[in-house]
Amino acid sequence: MNQIETVHPLKNLPAGKSFTLIELLVVIAIIAILAGMLLPALSKAKATAVKTQCMGNQRQLILAFLNYANDNHEILLTSTQSGYWVMGLYTRLGIKHNQYLTNRFIDTWPKLVVCPSLAPFKYVDIYHVYGMRLGNASTFPRSICCSIADYEVSGKDAYFVMMKKMKYPSSNALFGCSTGGEFSKTQTYSINIRKSDSGKFFTGAHVNRMNAACLDGHVGNWNADDFFTETAKEFVANEVPTFTTNLWIANERGLYITKKIQY
């Protein structure tokens, strides 16, 4: 009777044909090189996605603010006097406040008010959200600011600017990515672009560029030079010729950058 012979492939391999340690190390090195080539691309793609999400958040928010201005004689709410701009649009202000954030974004507005690139990365309270320029002479030219006594608007205890007197709305960032202190990557609710001791400024949260929602309704992606150039336009157009101020911004690492503006 014929017997079936069992073949063992590994036993029939010629001696010395298995992987050596050097060959294994070469394979590992090739994998490491490929990973090193792919990771920067993946990191860049992730950063781009976060920047795009942030710009989308700001776009929806700036439309809510402009809707408020359209309903109130072109008077734009910036924040309450305490600086809590979320409360301004959400609960504090007058006749039609429900249409600005609550009804239109019932479950989504908390996701809209936070930069996804800065701590705490999600909505936790009204203090850690996009940084808002207060509507007073500390952050805007005095000639475009107004109090509630000047106009009949639906709000109390708040800061306002007059859209009709604004000459460069596309250069005026109302709110944007912010930092709460030197070396901080935690966002803060209000900023003062003209005071060095405030510790609250716009910041380059997206590869040293900041997303900024401007008063014409568009969202810009600015570096520090863009911020200085664009922001200065409204001051130059509205202030006296001898006025001098410092504009402040922070870079991605939280280090402050300042530039003196004379006009």
Coordinates of N, CA and C in Angstrom, one line a residue, residues 12-126:
N12 N 12.4 21.9 4.6 CA 13.1 21.8 3.3 C 13.8 23.1 2.9
L13 N 13.6 24.2 3.7 CA 14.3 25.4 3.3 C 15.8 25.2 3.4
P14 N 16.5 25.7 2.4 CA 18.0 25.6 2.5 C 18.5 26.5 3.7
A15 N 19.5 26.0 4.2 CA 20.1 26.7 5.4 C 20.5 28.1 5.0
G16 N 20.3 29.1 5.9 CA 20.7 30.5 5.7 C 19.7 31.3 4.9
K17 N 18.5 30.8 4.6 CA 17.5 31.6 3.9 C 16.5 32.3 4.7
S18 N 16.5 32.2 6.1 CA 15.6 33.0 6.9 C 16.1 34.4 7.1
F19 N 15.2 35.3 7.6 CA 15.6 36.7 7.8 C 16.8 36.8 8.8
T20 N 17.7 37.6 8.4 CA 18.8 37.9 9.4 C 18.4 39.2 10.2
L21 N 19.1 39.5 11.2 CA 18.8 40.6 12.0 C 19.0 41.9 11.2
I22 N 20.0 41.9 10.4 CA 20.3 43.1 9.5 C 19.1 43.4 8.6
E23 N 18.6 42.3 8.0 CA 17.5 42.5 7.0 C 16.2 43.0 7.8
L24 N 16.0 42.5 9.0 CA 14.9 42.9 9.8 C 15.0 44.4 10.1
L25 N 16.2 44.8 10.5 CA 16.4 46.2 10.8 C 16.2 47.1 9.6
V26 N 16.6 46.6 8.4 CA 16.4 47.4 7.2 C 14.9 47.6 7.0
V27 N 14.1 46.6 7.1 CA 12.7 46.7 6.9 C 12.1 47.7 7.9
I28 N 12.5 47.6 9.2 CA 12.0 48.5 10.2 C 12.4 50.0 9.8
A29 N 13.6 50.2 9.4 CA 14.1 51.5 9.0 C 13.2 52.1 7.8
I30 N 12.9 51.2 6.8 CA 12.1 51.6 5.7 C 10.7 52.0 6.2
I31 N 10.1 51.3 7.1 CA 8.8 51.6 7.6 C 8.8 52.9 8.4
A32 N 9.9 53.1 9.1 CA 10.1 54.4 9.9 C 10.2 55.6 8.9
I33 N 10.9 55.4 7.9 CA 11.1 56.5 6.9 C 9.7 56.8 6.2
L34 N 9.0 55.8 5.9 CA 7.7 56.0 5.2 C 6.7 56.7 6.2
A35 N 6.8 56.3 7.5 CA 5.9 56.9 8.5 C 6.3 58.4 8.7
G36 N 7.6 58.6 8.7 CA 8.1 60.0 8.8 C 7.6 60.9 7.7
M37 N 7.5 60.3 6.5 CA 7.0 61.1 5.3 C 5.5 61.3 5.4
L38 N 4.8 60.4 5.9 CA 3.3 60.5 6.0 C 2.8 61.3 7.1
L39 N 3.4 61.3 8.3 CA 2.9 61.9 9.5 C 2.8 63.5 9.3
P40 N 3.8 64.1 8.7 CA 3.6 65.6 8.5 C 2.4 65.9 7.6
A41 N 2.2 65.1 6.6 CA 1.1 65.3 5.7 C -0.3 65.1 6.5
L42 N -0.3 64.1 7.3 CA -1.5 63.9 8.1 C -1.7 65.0 9.1
S43 N -0.6 65.4 9.7 CA -0.7 66.5 10.7 C -1.2 67.8 10.0
K44 N -0.7 68.1 8.8 CA -1.1 69.3 8.1 C -2.6 69.2 7.7
A45 N -3.0 68.0 7.3 CA -4.4 67.8 6.9 C -5.3 68.0 8.1
K46 N -4.9 67.5 9.3 CA -5.7 67.7 10.5 C -5.8 69.2 10.9
A47 N -4.7 69.9 10.8 CA -4.7 71.3 11.1 C -5.6 72.1 10.1
T48 N -5.6 71.7 8.9 CA -6.4 72.4 7.9 C -7.9 72.1 8.2
A49 N -8.2 70.9 8.6 CA -9.6 70.6 9.0 C -10.1 71.4 10.2
V50 N -9.2 71.5 11.2 CA -9.6 72.3 12.4 C -9.7 73.7 12.1
K51 N -8.9 74.3 11.2 CA -9.0 75.7 10.8 C -10.3 75.9 10.1
T52 N -10.6 75.0 9.2 CA -11.9 75.1 8.4 C -13.1 75.0 9.3
Q53 N -13.1 74.1 10.3 CA -14.2 74.0 11.3 C -14.3 75.4 12.1
C54 N -13.2 75.9 12.5 CA -13.2 77.2 13.2 C -13.8 78.3 12.4
M55 N -13.4 78.4 11.1 CA -13.9 79.4 10.2 C -15.4 79.3 10.0
G56 N -15.9 78.0 9.9 CA -17.3 77.8 9.8 C -18.1 78.2 11.0
N57 N -17.5 77.9 12.2 CA -18.1 78.4 13.5 C -18.3 79.9 13.4
Q58 N -17.2 80.6 13.1 CA -17.2 82.1 13.1 C -18.1 82.7 12.1
R59 N -18.2 82.0 11.0 CA -19.1 82.5 9.9 C -20.6 82.5 10.4
Q60 N -21.0 81.4 11.0 CA -22.4 81.4 11.5 C -22.6 82.4 12.6
L61 N -21.6 82.6 13.5 CA -21.8 83.5 14.6 C -21.8 85.0 14.1
I62 N -21.0 85.3 13.1 CA -21.0 86.7 12.7 C -22.3 87.1 12.0
L63 N -22.9 86.1 11.3 CA -24.2 86.3 10.7 C -25.3 86.6 11.8
A64 N -25.1 85.9 13.0 CA -26.1 86.2 14.1 C -25.9 87.6 14.6
F65 N -24.7 88.1 14.7 CA -24.4 89.5 15.1 C -24.9 90.5 14.1
L66 N -24.7 90.2 12.8 CA -25.2 91.1 11.8 C -26.7 91.1 11.7
N67 N -27.3 90.0 12.0 CA -28.8 90.0 12.0 C -29.3 90.9 13.2
Y68 N -28.6 90.9 14.3 CA -29.0 91.7 15.4 C -28.9 93.2 14.9
A69 N -27.8 93.6 14.2 CA -27.6 94.9 13.8 C -28.7 95.3 12.8
N70 N -29.1 94.4 11.9 CA -30.2 94.7 11.0 C -31.5 95.0 11.6
D71 N -31.7 94.4 12.8 CA -33.0 94.6 13.5 C -32.9 95.8 14.4
N72 N -31.7 96.4 14.6 CA -31.6 97.5 15.6 C -30.8 98.7 15.0
H73 N -31.3 99.3 13.9 CA -30.9 100.5 13.4 C -29.4 100.5 13.1
E74 N -28.8 99.4 12.6 CA -27.4 99.3 12.3 C -26.5 99.5 13.5
I75 N -27.0 99.3 14.7 CA -26.2 99.3 15.9 C -25.8 97.9 16.2
L76 N -24.5 97.7 16.3 CA -24.0 96.3 16.5 C -23.7 96.0 17.9
L77 N -24.3 95.0 18.5 CA -23.9 94.6 19.8 C -22.5 93.9 19.8
T78 N -21.7 94.3 20.7 CA -20.4 93.5 20.8 C -20.4 92.6 22.0
S79 N -20.8 93.1 23.2 CA -20.9 92.3 24.4 C -21.6 93.0 25.5
T80 N -21.9 92.3 26.6 CA -22.3 93.0 27.8 C -21.2 93.8 28.4
Q81 N -21.4 94.7 29.3 CA -20.4 95.5 29.9 C -19.4 94.6 30.7
S82 N -19.9 93.4 31.1 CA -19.0 92.5 31.7 C -18.1 91.7 30.7
G83 N -18.4 91.9 29.5 CA -17.6 91.2 28.4 C -18.2 89.9 28.0
Y84 N -19.3 89.5 28.6 CA -19.9 88.1 28.3 C -20.7 88.2 27.0
W85 N -20.1 88.1 25.8 CA -20.8 88.3 24.6 C -21.8 87.1 24.3
V86 N -21.5 85.9 24.8 CA -22.4 84.8 24.6 C -23.7 85.1 25.3
M87 N -23.7 85.7 26.5 CA -24.9 86.0 27.2 C -25.6 87.1 26.5
G88 N -24.9 88.0 25.8 CA -25.5 89.1 25.1 C -26.5 88.6 24.0
L89 N -26.0 87.7 23.2 CA -26.8 87.2 22.1 C -27.8 86.1 22.6
Y90 N -27.4 85.4 23.6 CA -28.2 84.2 24.0 C -29.4 84.5 24.9
T91 N -29.1 85.3 25.9 CA -30.2 85.5 26.9 C -30.5 86.9 27.3
R92 N -29.5 87.8 27.3 CA -29.6 89.0 28.0 C -30.4 90.1 27.2
L93 N -30.4 90.1 25.9 CA -30.8 91.2 25.1 C -32.2 91.1 24.5
G94 N -33.0 91.9 24.9 CA -34.3 92.4 24.6 C -35.3 91.6 23.8
I95 N -35.8 92.3 22.8 CA -37.1 92.0 22.1 C -37.0 90.7 21.4
K96 N -36.0 90.5 20.6 CA -36.0 89.3 19.7 C -34.7 88.4 19.9
H97 N -34.3 88.4 21.2 CA -33.0 87.7 21.4 C -33.1 86.2 21.0
N98 N -34.2 85.6 21.1 CA -34.3 84.2 20.8 C -33.9 83.8 19.4
Q99 N -34.1 84.7 18.4 CA -33.8 84.3 17.1 C -32.3 84.3 16.7
Y100 N -31.5 84.9 17.6 CA -30.1 85.1 17.2 C -29.2 83.8 17.4
L101 N -29.3 83.2 18.6 CA -28.6 82.0 18.8 C -29.5 80.8 19.2
T102 N -30.5 81.1 20.0 CA -31.3 80.0 20.6 C -32.1 79.2 19.5
N103 N -33.0 79.9 18.9 CA -33.9 79.1 17.9 C -33.1 78.6 16.7
R104 N -32.2 79.4 16.2 CA -31.5 79.0 15.0 C -30.6 77.8 15.2
F105 N -29.9 77.8 16.4 CA -28.9 76.8 16.7 C -29.2 76.2 18.0
I106 N -30.4 75.6 18.1 CA -30.9 75.1 19.4 C -29.9 74.2 20.2
D107 N -29.3 73.2 19.5 CA -28.4 72.3 20.1 C -27.0 72.5 19.7
T108 N -26.8 73.4 18.8 CA -25.4 73.5 18.2 C -24.7 74.7 18.6
W109 N -25.3 75.7 19.2 CA -24.6 77.0 19.5 C -23.5 76.8 20.4
P110 N -23.5 75.9 21.4 CA -22.3 75.8 22.3 C -21.1 75.3 21.5
K111 N -21.3 74.6 20.4 CA -20.2 74.1 19.6 C -19.6 75.2 18.7
L112 N -20.4 76.2 18.5 CA -20.0 77.3 17.6 C -19.2 78.4 18.2
V113 N -19.2 78.5 19.5 CA -18.6 79.6 20.2 C -17.2 79.4 20.7
V114 N -16.6 78.2 20.4 CA -15.3 77.8 20.9 C -14.4 77.5 19.7
C115 N -13.2 77.9 19.8 CA -12.2 77.6 18.8 C -11.7 76.1 19.0
P116 N -11.8 75.2 18.1 CA -11.5 73.8 18.3 C -10.0 73.6 18.4
S117 N -9.2 74.6 18.2 CA -7.7 74.5 18.3 C -7.2 74.9 19.7
L118 N -8.0 75.5 20.5 CA -7.5 76.0 21.8 C -8.3 75.4 23.0
A119 N -7.6 75.2 24.1 CA -8.3 74.7 25.3 C -9.4 75.7 25.7
P120 N -10.5 75.1 26.2 CA -10.8 73.7 26.6 C -11.3 72.9 25.4
F121 N -11.3 73.4 24.2 CA -11.6 72.6 23.0 C -13.1 72.3 22.8
K122 N -13.9 72.6 23.8 CA -15.3 72.4 23.7 C -16.0 73.5 24.7
Y123 N -17.2 73.7 24.5 CA -17.9 74.7 25.4 C -18.0 74.2 26.8
V124 N -17.5 74.9 27.8 CA -17.7 74.6 29.2 C -18.3 75.7 30.0
D125 N -18.1 77.0 29.6 CA -18.7 78.1 30.2 C -18.5 79.4 29.3
I126 N -19.1 80.5 29.7 CA -19.1 81.7 28.9 C -17.7 82.4 29.0

